[in-house]
Amino acid sequence: MKARRIVRARGVLALILLGCAALFFVAPDVLAQSSPFGAGTPAPTSSGGIMGWILTEQARFFRSLSAAIREAKADGTAVWGLFWLSFLYGIFHAAGPGHGKAVISAYLLADGSTIPRGIALSALSAIAQAITAIVLVGIAALILGATARAMGEAVRVLELGAYAIIVLFGVMLAWRKGKALIQALSRETAPAGHTHDHSHHHHGHDHVHDEHCGHSHGPEPQELAGKDWLKRGLGAVAAVGLRPCSGAILVLVFTLSQGIFWAGVAATFAMAAGTAITVAAIAILAVGAKGIASRLASGGNGAGAIAVRGLEFTAALGIIAIGVLLFSGLLASERMFPA
Amino acid sequence: MTFRSYLLAAAVAAFTFAFSGGAQAHPHVWITVKSDVLFSPDGKVTALRYVWTFDDMYSAFATQGLDKDNDGKFSRAELAELAEVNVTSLEEFNYFTVAKIGPDTLGFGKPKDYWLEMNKDILSLHFTLPLAQPAAQKDFSVAIFDSSFFVDLSFPEGAKVELVGAPATCTAEAIRPQGADAAASKLTESFFDNLSASAQFGSQFASRIVLRCK
């Protein structure tokens, strides 16, 4: 009996630690409120040298894009330089903070997956984002002759839609993972010597492993079974893909004004390729972190299962938090000049 | 098992660190700032007269769809509505300007004499930003920056601040942020190391005007 209590206490401790980790994840964004200009103008948060370097590179690549577009206009062969720059910009831009990879990686933490699937979701979301920007500028600027302001308003609507999807997606995930967590907790509190009954295991991905799964490495077989991984991850892809990046829109409109819109379209896909690489790298980290967590927690007792379910549930709550902060405007999204 | 829980939490924390940078972005818009200081006949500072010149990419973006008569040129009338929107929206961002006497921050009135001008595909916003109350010259300073750093505002190299109607004893200095000359961007590692959301972080990348009157 005493041993069981210790196990339970450890499970609780693991949950508290996970909660702290989740706070760490959301806190910098919330703390970013204080600003000399008051609400609506979030201040940059403190950041280490690596993030500073990433931002420097982003700014440098973005700055050189307009010159590359001018060169491409004058000399057709210079488009390759433009594509290469766009690709590098995509890599660095995605390495900076952004909701895209936060949502994708939190999703992968919450709903275990394999590395190839993490890469597939990253690539799909980057391509979707490129297509959104191209369709938006193509229809609004090229066909309708819309103003920057009208495009800005369209982006705002897309953004709010994307943020609403993040919240919904997070709520659905949290509901699923919350149930799994409760299940794991109730097993832990069930009388000793409990032998589990497999008849309720028809929800493959909600399946909770405990004793018999001590050897589990990485994602659990039932979670990965079936073809619905793509369907489940589609919410994440939609949430990321629906919000076009400001850099792509600027490049598209600028190439349009220079009469080489096609080069802007190709450059946008080059950016997406770069973005996909970075987001995929972070997705691999997420899948790896989840794998390590599952392995560490698979100590052959219920506390491990609780810790993993707790991690998944926390990641799902993290997605909700990201969505709510973005939707409410508390977390800054990219803004251009006020217009 | 407790150790494992710690490790697990550490793994999660290390991972989340990878994308928990917060509300940061790199500038998408670059503005070259020209700023003059206007004085009243009795020698007080009354307003800042700005010309903000945008980078070529943003210039093309902002003027998209505004050439109503399709003559390939943007008349002041075609740009009037955008100029109105710009100065109105800028109020929310306090015109990216902090004017002070010593430590005290001064308020602004509504912008006056504003218009946009397109010259060789480069857009400039002209506006005069009056102080809410005319201010004494002593210890008057201005800092120009976007705290969220979506917009990069800087003086060009060798920028001069014109003093209009100032007492002959006054001079003004345009100070570019440190490191601005060294890199294409003002973002340096030390800049980010020192950056804190609390006090005066803007001071590290603001363009400044310092007024001195004998």
Coordinates of C-alpha atoms in Angstrom, one line a residue:
Chain A
M1 CA 0.0 0.0 0.0
K2 CA 2.8 2.3 0.9
A3 CA 4.6 1.6 -2.4
R4 CA 1.4 2.6 -4.3
R5 CA 1.2 5.9 -2.5
I6 CA 4.8 6.7 -3.4
V7 CA 4.1 5.8 -7.0
R8 CA 1.1 8.1 -7.0
A9 CA 3.1 10.9 -5.4
R10 CA 5.6 10.6 -8.1
G11 CA 2.9 10.8 -10.7
V12 CA 1.7 14.0 -9.2
L13 CA 5.2 15.4 -9.1
A14 CA 5.7 14.6 -12.8
L15 CA 2.5 16.5 -13.5
I16 CA 3.6 19.5 -11.6
L17 CA 6.9 19.5 -13.5
L18 CA 5.0 19.3 -16.7
G19 CA 2.9 22.2 -15.6
C20 CA 6.0 24.2 -15.0
A21 CA 7.3 23.3 -18.4
A22 CA 4.0 24.4 -19.9
L23 CA 4.2 27.7 -18.1
F24 CA 7.7 28.2 -19.4
F25 CA 6.3 27.7 -22.8
V26 CA 3.5 30.3 -22.6
A27 CA 4.9 32.7 -20.0
P28 CA 7.3 34.7 -22.3
D29 CA 4.4 35.6 -24.5
V30 CA 2.2 36.7 -21.7
L31 CA 4.9 38.7 -20.1
A32 CA 5.4 40.5 -23.4
Q33 CA 2.4 42.7 -22.6
S34 CA 4.2 45.6 -20.9
S35 CA 4.9 48.2 -23.5
P36 CA 5.5 51.9 -23.4
F37 CA 2.7 52.2 -25.9
G38 CA 0.1 50.3 -23.9
A39 CA -2.2 47.6 -25.2
G40 CA -1.9 46.4 -28.7
T41 CA 1.8 46.9 -29.1
P42 CA 3.5 44.0 -27.5
A43 CA 7.2 44.5 -26.7
P44 CA 9.9 42.1 -27.8
T45 CA 10.9 39.8 -25.0
S46 CA 14.4 39.2 -23.9
S47 CA 16.2 36.8 -25.9
G48 CA 19.5 35.1 -26.1
G49 CA 22.2 35.4 -28.6
I50 CA 21.0 32.6 -30.8
M51 CA 17.6 34.2 -31.3
G52 CA 19.3 37.5 -31.9
W53 CA 21.4 35.9 -34.6
I54 CA 18.4 34.3 -36.2
L55 CA 16.5 37.6 -36.3
T56 CA 19.6 39.3 -37.8
E57 CA 19.8 36.8 -40.6
Q58 CA 16.1 37.0 -41.3
A59 CA 16.3 40.8 -41.6
R60 CA 19.4 40.6 -43.7
F61 CA 17.8 38.0 -46.2
F62 CA 14.5 39.8 -46.3
R63 CA 16.2 43.1 -46.9
S64 CA 18.2 41.7 -49.8
L65 CA 15.1 40.2 -51.5
S66 CA 14.0 43.5 -53.0
A67 CA 17.4 44.1 -54.7
A68 CA 17.3 40.5 -56.0
I69 CA 13.8 41.1 -57.5
R70 CA 15.1 44.2 -59.3
E71 CA 18.0 42.2 -60.6
A72 CA 15.7 39.4 -61.7
K73 CA 13.7 41.9 -63.6
A74 CA 16.7 43.3 -65.4
D75 CA 18.4 39.9 -66.0
G76 CA 16.4 36.7 -66.3
T77 CA 19.2 34.5 -65.0
A78 CA 19.2 36.4 -61.7
V79 CA 16.0 34.8 -60.7
W80 CA 18.1 31.9 -59.3
G81 CA 19.7 34.2 -56.9
L82 CA 16.2 35.4 -55.9
F83 CA 15.0 31.8 -55.3
W84 CA 18.1 30.9 -53.3
L85 CA 17.7 34.0 -51.1
S86 CA 14.0 33.2 -50.7
F87 CA 14.9 29.7 -49.6
L88 CA 17.4 30.9 -47.1
Y89 CA 14.9 33.4 -45.8
G90 CA 12.3 30.7 -45.4
I91 CA 14.8 28.6 -43.3
F92 CA 15.7 31.5 -41.0
H93 CA 12.2 33.0 -40.8
A94 CA 10.8 29.7 -39.6
A95 CA 13.5 29.4 -37.1
G96 CA 12.4 32.6 -35.4
P97 CA 9.3 32.5 -33.2
G98 CA 6.1 31.9 -34.9
H99 CA 2.8 30.2 -34.3
G100 CA 3.3 27.7 -37.1
K101 CA 5.9 25.5 -35.6
A102 CA 4.6 26.0 -32.1
V103 CA 1.3 24.5 -33.2
I104 CA 2.8 21.7 -35.2
S105 CA 5.3 20.7 -32.5
A106 CA 2.8 20.9 -29.7
Y107 CA 0.5 18.8 -31.8
L108 CA 3.2 16.2 -32.3
L109 CA 3.9 16.2 -28.5
A110 CA 0.2 15.8 -27.8
D111 CA -0.6 13.2 -30.4
G112 CA 2.5 11.0 -30.8
S113 CA 3.7 10.5 -34.3
T114 CA 6.6 9.2 -36.3
I115 CA 9.4 11.3 -37.8
P116 CA 8.2 10.9 -41.4
R117 CA 4.7 12.0 -40.4
G118 CA 6.1 15.0 -38.6
I119 CA 8.0 15.9 -41.7
A120 CA 4.9 15.4 -43.9
L121 CA 2.8 17.7 -41.7
S122 CA 5.5 20.3 -41.6
A123 CA 5.8 20.3 -45.4
L124 CA 2.1 20.3 -46.0
S125 CA 1.6 23.3 -43.7
A126 CA 4.4 25.2 -45.4
I127 CA 3.0 24.5 -48.9
A128 CA -0.5 25.4 -47.7
Q129 CA 0.8 28.7 -46.4
A130 CA 2.5 29.5 -49.7
I131 CA -0.6 28.7 -51.6
T132 CA -2.7 31.0 -49.3
A133 CA -0.4 33.9 -50.0
I134 CA -0.3 33.3 -53.8
V135 CA -4.1 32.9 -54.0
L136 CA -4.6 36.0 -51.9
V137 CA -2.3 38.2 -53.8
G138 CA -3.3 36.6 -57.1
I139 CA -7.0 37.2 -56.6
A140 CA -6.9 40.5 -54.6
A141 CA -4.1 42.4 -56.3
L142 CA -3.7 40.8 -59.8
I143 CA -7.4 40.3 -60.6
L144 CA -9.3 42.7 -58.4
G145 CA -6.7 45.5 -58.2
A146 CA -7.3 45.7 -54.5
T147 CA -5.4 48.1 -52.3
A148 CA -2.9 47.1 -49.7
R149 CA -5.4 48.0 -47.0
A150 CA -8.0 45.7 -48.5
M151 CA -5.4 42.9 -48.6
G152 CA -4.5 43.7 -45.0
E153 CA -8.1 43.3 -44.0
A154 CA -8.3 40.0 -45.9
V155 CA -5.2 38.8 -44.1
R156 CA -6.8 39.8 -40.8
V157 CA -9.9 37.7 -41.5
L158 CA -7.7 34.7 -42.5
E159 CA -5.6 35.2 -39.3
L160 CA -8.6 35.2 -37.0
G161 CA -10.0 32.1 -38.8
A162 CA -6.6 30.4 -38.4
Y163 CA -6.5 31.3 -34.7
A164 CA -10.0 30.1 -34.2
I165 CA -9.0 26.8 -35.8
I166 CA -6.1 26.6 -33.4
V167 CA -8.4 27.0 -30.4
L168 CA -10.9 24.5 -31.7
F169 CA -8.2 22.0 -32.6
G170 CA -6.6 22.4 -29.2
V171 CA -10.0 21.9 -27.4
M172 CA -10.7 18.8 -29.4
L173 CA -7.2 17.4 -28.7
A174 CA -7.4 18.4 -25.0
W175 CA -10.8 16.6 -24.7
R176 CA -9.3 13.4 -26.2
K177 CA -6.1 13.6 -24.1
G178 CA -8.0 14.6 -21.0
K179 CA -10.1 11.5 -21.2
A180 CA -6.9 9.4 -21.6
L181 CA -5.3 11.1 -18.6
I182 CA -8.4 10.5 -16.4
Q183 CA -8.3 6.9 -17.6
A184 CA -4.7 6.6 -16.6
L185 CA -5.3 8.2 -13.3
S186 CA -8.3 6.0 -12.5
R187 CA -6.2 2.9 -13.2
E188 CA -3.6 4.1 -10.8
T189 CA -6.2 4.5 -8.1
A190 CA -7.9 1.2 -8.8
P191 CA -7.3 -1.7 -6.4
A192 CA -3.9 -3.5 -6.6
G193 CA -3.8 -6.6 -8.7
H194 CA -6.3 -5.1 -11.1
T195 CA -6.2 -6.9 -14.4
H196 CA -7.4 -4.7 -17.2
D197 CA -10.1 -5.5 -19.6
H198 CA -9.4 -5.0 -23.3
S199 CA -13.0 -4.7 -24.3
H200 CA -13.1 -0.9 -24.1
H201 CA -10.1 -0.5 -26.3
H202 CA -11.9 0.2 -29.5
H203 CA -10.6 3.8 -29.6
G204 CA -7.2 3.1 -30.9
H205 CA -5.5 6.4 -30.2
D206 CA -7.0 6.7 -26.8
H207 CA -5.5 3.5 -25.7
V208 CA -3.6 3.7 -22.5
H209 CA -0.8 1.4 -21.9
D210 CA 0.6 0.5 -18.6
E211 CA 2.2 -2.6 -17.2
H212 CA 2.5 -4.6 -20.4
C213 CA 4.1 -1.8 -22.3
G214 CA 7.2 -1.3 -20.2
H215 CA 9.4 -1.9 -23.3
S216 CA 7.6 0.7 -25.4
H217 CA 9.9 3.0 -27.3
G218 CA 8.5 6.1 -28.9
P219 CA 5.0 6.3 -30.1
E220 CA 2.6 3.6 -29.3
P221 CA 1.5 1.1 -32.0
Q222 CA -2.2 1.7 -31.5
E223 CA -1.7 5.4 -31.9
L224 CA 0.0 5.0 -35.2
A225 CA -2.3 2.3 -36.6
G226 CA -4.8 3.3 -39.2
K227 CA -4.7 6.0 -41.8
D228 CA -6.3 8.7 -39.7
W229 CA -3.1 10.4 -38.6
L230 CA -3.3 12.7 -41.6
K231 CA -6.9 13.5 -40.8
R232 CA -6.1 14.2 -37.2
G233 CA -3.2 16.4 -38.1
L234 CA -5.1 18.3 -40.7
G235 CA -6.3 20.8 -38.1
A236 CA -2.7 21.8 -37.4
V237 CA -2.0 22.1 -41.2
A238 CA -5.1 24.3 -41.7
A239 CA -4.3 26.5 -38.7
V240 CA -0.8 27.1 -40.0
G241 CA -1.6 27.2 -43.7
L242 CA -4.5 29.7 -43.5
R243 CA -2.3 32.5 -42.3
P244 CA -0.1 33.8 -45.1
C245 CA 3.3 35.3 -44.0
S246 CA 3.8 39.0 -44.5
G247 CA 7.1 38.5 -46.2
A248 CA 5.6 36.3 -48.9
I249 CA 2.8 38.9 -49.5
L250 CA 5.3 41.7 -49.8
V251 CA 7.5 39.8 -52.2
L252 CA 4.4 38.8 -54.3
V253 CA 3.1 42.4 -54.5
F254 CA 6.5 43.7 -55.3
T255 CA 7.2 41.2 -58.1
L256 CA 3.7 42.1 -59.4
S257 CA 4.6 45.8 -59.5
Q258 CA 7.8 44.9 -61.3
G259 CA 5.9 42.8 -63.9
I260 CA 7.5 39.5 -62.8
F261 CA 4.7 38.0 -60.7
W262 CA 5.6 34.5 -61.8
A263 CA 9.1 34.9 -60.1
G264 CA 7.3 36.0 -56.9
V265 CA 5.2 32.8 -57.1
A266 CA 8.3 30.7 -57.5
A267 CA 10.1 32.6 -54.8
T268 CA 7.2 32.0 -52.4
F269 CA 7.5 28.2 -53.0
A270 CA 11.2 28.5 -52.4
M271 CA 10.4 30.2 -49.1
A272 CA 8.0 27.4 -48.3
A273 CA 10.7 24.8 -49.0
G274 CA 13.0 26.6 -46.5
T275 CA 10.2 26.9 -44.0
A276 CA 9.4 23.2 -44.3
I277 CA 13.0 22.3 -43.6
T278 CA 13.1 24.3 -40.4
V279 CA 9.7 23.3 -39.2
A280 CA 10.4 19.6 -40.0
A281 CA 13.6 19.9 -37.9
I282 CA 11.6 21.2 -35.0
A283 CA 9.0 18.5 -35.6
I284 CA 11.7 15.9 -35.4
L285 CA 12.8 17.4 -32.1
A286 CA 9.2 17.2 -30.9
V287 CA 8.8 13.5 -32.0
G288 CA 12.2 12.8 -30.3
A289 CA 11.3 14.6 -27.1
K290 CA 8.0 12.7 -26.9
G291 CA 9.9 9.4 -27.6
I292 CA 12.4 10.2 -24.8
A293 CA 9.6 11.2 -22.4
S294 CA 7.7 8.0 -23.2
R295 CA 10.8 5.9 -22.7
L296 CA 11.8 7.6 -19.4
A297 CA 8.2 7.2 -18.2
S298 CA 7.9 3.6 -19.1
G299 CA 9.2 2.3 -15.8
G300 CA 6.7 -0.5 -15.7
N301 CA 4.2 1.3 -13.5
G302 CA 1.2 3.6 -13.7
A303 CA 3.0 6.8 -12.8
G304 CA 4.8 6.6 -16.1
A305 CA 1.6 6.3 -18.1
I306 CA 0.2 9.2 -16.1
A307 CA 3.2 11.4 -16.8
V308 CA 3.0 10.7 -20.6
R309 CA -0.8 11.4 -20.6
G310 CA -0.1 14.5 -18.6
L311 CA 2.4 15.6 -21.1
E312 CA 0.0 15.1 -24.0
F313 CA -2.8 16.8 -22.2
T314 CA -0.5 19.8 -21.3
A315 CA 0.6 20.1 -24.9
A316 CA -3.0 20.2 -26.0
L317 CA -3.7 22.9 -23.4
G318 CA -0.6 24.7 -24.8
I319 CA -2.3 24.7 -28.2
I320 CA -5.4 26.2 -26.8
A321 CA -3.3 28.9 -25.0
I322 CA -1.4 29.8 -28.2
G323 CA -4.8 30.1 -30.0
V324 CA -6.4 32.2 -27.4
L325 CA -3.5 34.5 -27.1
L326 CA -3.2 35.0 -30.8
F327 CA -7.0 35.4 -31.2
S328 CA -7.2 38.0 -28.5
G329 CA -4.3 39.9 -30.0
L330 CA -2.2 39.5 -26.8
L331 CA 0.4 37.6 -28.7
A332 CA 1.8 39.6 -31.6
S333 CA 1.5 38.4 -35.0
E334 CA 3.5 40.0 -37.8
R335 CA 2.4 43.6 -38.5
M336 CA 3.5 45.9 -41.2
F337 CA 3.3 49.6 -41.2
P338 CA -0.1 50.8 -39.7
A339 CA -2.4 51.2 -42.6
Chain B
M1 CA 11.4 7.4 -11.0
T2 CA 11.6 10.9 -9.6
F3 CA 14.8 11.4 -11.4
R4 CA 13.1 10.2 -14.6
S5 CA 10.3 12.6 -14.0
Y6 CA 12.8 15.4 -13.8
L7 CA 14.5 14.3 -16.9
L8 CA 11.2 14.1 -18.7
A9 CA 10.3 17.6 -17.6
A10 CA 13.8 18.8 -18.7
A11 CA 13.3 17.2 -22.1
V12 CA 10.0 18.9 -22.5
A13 CA 11.4 22.2 -21.3
A14 CA 14.4 22.0 -23.6
F15 CA 12.2 21.3 -26.5
T16 CA 9.6 24.0 -25.8
F17 CA 12.5 26.4 -25.5
A18 CA 13.1 25.9 -29.1
F19 CA 10.0 27.9 -30.0
S20 CA 9.1 29.9 -27.0
G21 CA 10.8 33.1 -28.1
G22 CA 7.7 35.2 -27.6
A23 CA 6.5 38.1 -29.6
Q24 CA 9.5 38.8 -31.8
A25 CA 9.8 39.5 -35.4
H26 CA 12.2 41.0 -37.8
P27 CA 11.3 44.2 -39.5
H28 CA 9.3 44.0 -42.7
V29 CA 9.3 47.7 -43.3
W30 CA 12.3 50.0 -43.3
I31 CA 11.8 53.8 -42.9
T32 CA 14.5 56.4 -43.5
V33 CA 13.6 59.2 -41.1
K34 CA 14.2 62.9 -41.7
S35 CA 13.1 65.0 -38.7
D36 CA 13.1 68.7 -38.2
V37 CA 12.2 70.6 -35.0
L38 CA 9.9 73.5 -35.2
F39 CA 10.0 76.4 -32.7
S40 CA 7.5 79.1 -31.7
P41 CA 8.5 82.8 -31.9
D42 CA 9.2 82.8 -28.1
G43 CA 11.7 80.0 -28.6
K44 CA 9.8 77.0 -27.4
V45 CA 9.6 73.6 -29.2
T46 CA 6.2 73.2 -30.9
A47 CA 6.4 70.3 -33.3
L48 CA 8.4 67.7 -35.1
R49 CA 8.3 67.9 -38.9
Y50 CA 8.8 64.4 -40.4
V51 CA 9.5 62.9 -43.8
W52 CA 9.5 59.1 -43.5
T53 CA 10.8 57.4 -46.7
F54 CA 9.8 53.8 -47.1
D55 CA 11.8 51.0 -48.6
D56 CA 11.0 50.0 -52.2
M57 CA 9.2 46.8 -51.4
Y58 CA 6.8 48.4 -48.9
S59 CA 6.4 51.4 -51.3
A60 CA 5.1 49.0 -53.9
F61 CA 2.9 47.2 -51.4
A62 CA 1.4 50.3 -49.9
T63 CA 0.5 51.9 -53.2
Q64 CA -0.9 48.7 -54.8
G65 CA -4.3 49.4 -56.4
L66 CA -4.1 53.2 -55.7
D67 CA -3.3 54.3 -59.3
K68 CA -6.9 54.9 -60.0
D69 CA -6.5 56.6 -63.4
N70 CA -3.8 54.0 -64.5
D71 CA -1.4 56.6 -65.7
G72 CA 1.5 54.9 -64.0
K73 CA 1.9 57.8 -61.6
F74 CA 0.5 58.4 -58.1
S75 CA -0.9 61.8 -57.6
R76 CA -1.1 63.4 -54.2
A77 CA -4.9 63.0 -54.5
E78 CA -4.6 59.3 -55.3
L79 CA -2.5 58.9 -52.1
A80 CA -4.6 61.2 -49.9
E81 CA -6.8 58.5 -48.4
L82 CA -3.8 56.3 -47.5
A83 CA -2.0 59.3 -45.9
E84 CA -5.1 59.9 -43.8
V85 CA -5.2 56.3 -42.8
N86 CA -1.4 56.3 -42.0
V87 CA -1.5 59.3 -39.6
T88 CA -4.7 58.1 -38.0
S89 CA -3.4 54.6 -37.4
L90 CA -0.1 55.9 -36.2
E91 CA -1.7 57.4 -33.1
E92 CA -2.1 54.0 -31.6
F93 CA 1.7 53.5 -31.9
N94 CA 2.3 57.0 -30.6
Y95 CA 3.9 57.9 -34.0
F96 CA 6.8 55.6 -33.0
T97 CA 8.1 58.7 -31.2
V98 CA 8.9 59.5 -27.6
A99 CA 9.6 63.2 -26.9
K100 CA 10.9 64.1 -23.5
I101 CA 12.1 67.0 -21.4
G102 CA 14.6 65.4 -19.1
P103 CA 12.8 62.3 -17.8
D104 CA 9.3 63.6 -18.6
T105 CA 7.4 62.3 -21.6
L106 CA 5.5 64.8 -23.6
G107 CA 2.1 64.3 -25.3
F108 CA 1.3 64.9 -29.0
G109 CA -1.5 66.7 -30.7
K110 CA -3.1 65.5 -34.0
P111 CA -0.7 65.4 -37.0
K112 CA -1.0 68.3 -39.4
D113 CA 0.1 69.0 -43.0
Y114 CA 0.3 65.4 -44.0
W115 CA 0.6 63.9 -47.4
L116 CA 2.2 61.0 -49.3
E117 CA 4.4 61.4 -52.2
M118 CA 5.7 58.7 -54.7
N119 CA 9.0 59.6 -56.3
K120 CA 10.7 57.0 -58.5
D121 CA 8.7 54.1 -56.9
I122 CA 9.7 55.2 -53.4
L123 CA 7.0 56.4 -51.1
S124 CA 7.4 59.2 -48.5
L125 CA 5.1 60.2 -45.8
H126 CA 5.3 63.9 -44.8
F127 CA 3.6 65.0 -41.6
T128 CA 4.0 67.5 -38.8
L129 CA 3.6 66.2 -35.3
P130 CA 2.7 69.0 -32.8
L131 CA 3.5 68.7 -29.2
A132 CA 0.4 68.9 -27.0
Q133 CA 2.0 71.9 -25.3
P134 CA 5.0 73.9 -26.5
A135 CA 8.0 72.7 -24.6
A136 CA 11.1 74.4 -23.2
Q137 CA 14.2 73.7 -25.1
K138 CA 16.2 72.7 -22.1
D139 CA 16.9 68.9 -22.0
F140 CA 14.5 68.3 -25.0
S141 CA 15.1 65.0 -26.6
V142 CA 13.3 62.7 -29.1
A143 CA 13.6 58.9 -29.5
I144 CA 12.2 57.3 -32.7
F145 CA 11.6 53.6 -32.7
D146 CA 9.0 50.8 -33.0
S147 CA 9.0 48.9 -29.7
S148 CA 7.9 45.7 -31.4
F149 CA 10.4 46.1 -34.1
F150 CA 8.1 45.4 -37.0
V151 CA 9.1 48.7 -38.5
D152 CA 12.7 49.8 -38.6
L153 CA 13.0 53.5 -38.4
S154 CA 16.4 55.1 -38.8
F155 CA 18.2 58.3 -39.7
P156 CA 20.4 58.0 -42.8
E157 CA 24.1 58.3 -42.3
G158 CA 25.1 61.9 -41.8
A159 CA 21.6 62.9 -41.0
K160 CA 21.0 66.5 -40.0
V161 CA 18.2 67.9 -37.9
E162 CA 17.0 71.2 -39.2
L163 CA 15.9 73.7 -36.5
V164 CA 13.1 75.9 -37.8
G165 CA 12.7 79.3 -36.0
A166 CA 15.0 78.2 -33.2
P167 CA 17.1 80.6 -31.2
A168 CA 20.5 81.1 -32.7
T169 CA 22.1 79.4 -29.6
C170 CA 20.5 76.0 -30.3
T171 CA 22.0 73.1 -32.1
A172 CA 20.6 69.6 -32.6
E173 CA 22.3 66.3 -33.1
A174 CA 20.9 63.3 -34.9
I175 CA 22.1 60.1 -33.2
R176 CA 21.9 56.8 -35.0
P177 CA 21.6 53.7 -32.8
Q178 CA 24.9 52.1 -32.0
G179 CA 25.9 49.4 -34.5
A180 CA 23.7 50.8 -37.2
D181 CA 26.6 51.7 -39.4
A182 CA 28.3 48.3 -38.9
A183 CA 25.5 46.1 -40.1
A184 CA 22.7 46.1 -42.6
S185 CA 20.5 45.5 -39.7
K186 CA 20.6 47.1 -36.2
L187 CA 20.1 43.7 -34.6
T188 CA 23.2 42.6 -32.9
E189 CA 23.8 39.9 -30.4
S190 CA 24.5 42.3 -27.6
F191 CA 21.3 44.2 -28.5
F192 CA 19.3 41.1 -27.9
D193 CA 21.3 40.1 -24.8
N194 CA 20.5 43.5 -23.3
L195 CA 17.0 43.7 -24.4
S196 CA 14.4 43.5 -21.7
A197 CA 10.7 44.0 -21.9
S198 CA 10.9 46.2 -18.8
A199 CA 12.7 49.5 -18.7
Q200 CA 14.0 51.5 -21.6
F201 CA 14.7 48.7 -24.0
G202 CA 13.9 51.0 -26.8
S203 CA 16.8 53.2 -25.9
Q204 CA 19.0 50.5 -27.4
F205 CA 17.8 50.8 -31.0
A206 CA 16.1 54.2 -31.1
S207 CA 17.2 57.0 -33.4
R208 CA 17.5 60.1 -31.3
I209 CA 17.5 63.8 -31.5
V210 CA 19.3 65.7 -28.8
L211 CA 18.7 69.5 -28.6
R212 CA 21.3 71.7 -27.0
C213 CA 20.8 75.4 -26.4
K214 CA 23.4 77.6 -24.8

